[in-house]
């Protein structure tokens, strides 16, 4: 027998409509690219979102159109998230840290129609302009007074809103309608798109709001340092209005001193981001002799949080939540909030738990499997590849059957490419990475793409790129080369070869030479052996010891 209940579609705009109605004092504070601090409540934001939707409709934006953003975390970026998906179009966040080549590929693959761009990135758009699709339109996210000179026809964001009605007749849509698009790096070749729906986004917001209710609550001030251009700032723009928390948007100021000042000035209670940014903040805390006012909690994810970092925060009175997730998972899969009974454990035992990657959020199921795909026990000892399933997980990559087929198993679970153990209490520990990628400062570098490029050099017989641990960037690429003859290629030569295809920060930090590559039983380069071989290697920018 079926239940007899109404079925209303889950829609993203409802998150903000709810926040504006129930938590009218909360809102978005934003350090604008223009330099000043701007603040607006959720009701004011809702009105501006409606104005933006009118402006876009007037410009011919249709349901299903892909609307791209090249922007920092600001109130305007937040407004675009809601206006675009609210009217049935798709908000496609572009990652400005990618190489121009990758960015152009993504824009073409997504078939973006219109691009919102922050003042910071206007020069980037100028540089790409003649390679961008014909007919693409550009909106600069600023007011008339700050509009830049340009050979392009640029639309001013505030002009788009000016004089428009402050309410909009938001269409009722199927909850499976596409709402957001975000590309993530593949192990090789071009980035792959995760196409979120209204349903997946709302369910993710509910799951994150519930799991992190110590952070996401009325009166809280949350600082998303994690960018809105990288997996929707971990869903904070959706979960915050739902729970009554305000968002403190850092704009382009992500260095330690800028973060400390903003957090102190705005009484930030909880800050979310990758380990690299917290290293900068911890240095600043040491320099200033204390935490910013009101700082209670830090959520660390995107890369493994070092235990020393967790301990330093905890000892200074800031509780740490270590989380894990992926672009393909909306992205939060686990969180490190402990049960009440665990909070009272001795410090060392508690740190053991908090160094793990946490436990699953509601709606995300996890399994670990061996090489034959057989399930392994969740006993904290067995280590296998981690697969996930749930309403927040992609069912496939956008217009990419090959990548989809490679990622899904026969039972319909998604392969994360992470190698992990799960203990009896449900704590996940990421042990290794099966995917051949390096994560530097929270962003991806494809080892395989670097290797194919280096192999084009006449003095390189064979090569491999491995990750070397780095205290600031977490990991940095090292190029290991088997030389073809007597001559040894220089790092400068390698960089010159790679520069046209990669962003500068993606280039290897050093090149080292071996006589032959260690191989696995199947004849592939054994990166595990290479990593062990270079375990004590010190990158050129670091002091020895
Ligand atoms: P992204 O899609 O860019 O968010 O990257 C997701 C990947 O980052 C995961 O599959 C992991 O390899 C890695 N990752 C994310 N969070 C953590 C964490 N807390 N510890 C270790 N690796 C992580």
mmCIF file of C-alpha atoms and ligand atoms in Angstrom, residues 184 230-231 301-304 322-328 357 416 418 430 433 435 439 444, ligand 1:
data_model
loop_
_atom_site.group_PDB
_atom_site.id
_atom_site.type_symbol
_atom_site.label_atom_id
_atom_site.label_comp_id
_atom_site.label_asym_id
_atom_site.label_seq_id
_atom_site.Cartn_x
_atom_site.Cartn_y
_atom_site.Cartn_z
ATOM 1 C CA UNK A 184 36.454 18.410 -11.112
ATOM 2 C CA UNK A 230 34.931 24.710 -5.719
ATOM 3 C CA UNK A 231 32.013 22.444 -4.829
ATOM 4 C CA UNK A 301 38.361 19.137 4.820
ATOM 5 C CA UNK A 302 39.419 18.820 1.207
ATOM 6 C CA UNK A 303 42.718 17.215 2.270
ATOM 7 C CA UNK A 304 43.726 15.348 5.404
ATOM 8 C CA UNK A 322 37.433 17.015 10.280
ATOM 9 C CA UNK A 323 35.261 16.345 7.235
ATOM 10 C CA UNK A 324 35.654 14.417 4.005
ATOM 11 C CA UNK A 325 33.782 14.630 0.727
ATOM 12 C CA UNK A 326 34.014 15.118 -3.011
ATOM 13 C CA UNK A 327 32.696 17.351 -5.768
ATOM 14 C CA UNK A 328 30.730 14.301 -6.912
ATOM 15 C CA UNK A 357 37.877 11.644 8.549
ATOM 16 C CA UNK A 416 35.666 7.635 -4.899
ATOM 17 C CA UNK A 418 40.126 6.965 -2.163
ATOM 18 C CA UNK A 430 41.522 7.785 4.348
ATOM 19 C CA UNK A 433 44.538 7.541 -3.020
ATOM 20 C CA UNK A 435 43.469 7.934 -8.328
ATOM 21 C CA UNK A 439 46.195 17.791 -4.189
ATOM 22 C CA UNK A 444 44.071 19.089 -8.132
HETATM 23 P P1 LIG B 1 37.238 17.498 -4.416
HETATM 24 O O1 LIG B 1 36.309 16.838 -5.349
HETATM 25 O O2 LIG B 1 38.146 18.463 -5.072
HETATM 26 O O3 LIG B 1 36.526 18.066 -3.246
HETATM 27 O O4 LIG B 1 38.212 16.390 -3.859
HETATM 28 C C1 LIG B 1 37.746 15.253 -3.209
HETATM 29 C C2 LIG B 1 38.925 14.422 -2.775
HETATM 30 O O5 LIG B 1 39.751 15.162 -1.885
HETATM 31 C C3 LIG B 1 38.579 13.159 -2.048
HETATM 32 O O6 LIG B 1 38.236 12.099 -2.909
HETATM 33 C C4 LIG B 1 39.881 12.894 -1.290
HETATM 34 O O7 LIG B 1 40.851 12.305 -2.125
HETATM 35 C C5 LIG B 1 40.334 14.293 -0.942
HETATM 36 N N1 LIG B 1 39.850 14.669 0.404
HETATM 37 C C6 LIG B 1 38.795 15.438 0.715
HETATM 38 N N2 LIG B 1 38.688 15.592 2.046
HETATM 39 C C7 LIG B 1 39.697 14.886 2.603
HETATM 40 C C8 LIG B 1 40.119 14.624 3.951
HETATM 41 N N3 LIG B 1 39.511 15.155 5.005
HETATM 42 N N4 LIG B 1 41.195 13.831 4.128
HETATM 43 C C9 LIG B 1 41.859 13.292 3.067
HETATM 44 N N5 LIG B 1 41.516 13.501 1.785
HETATM 45 C C10 LIG B 1 40.445 14.292 1.550
#
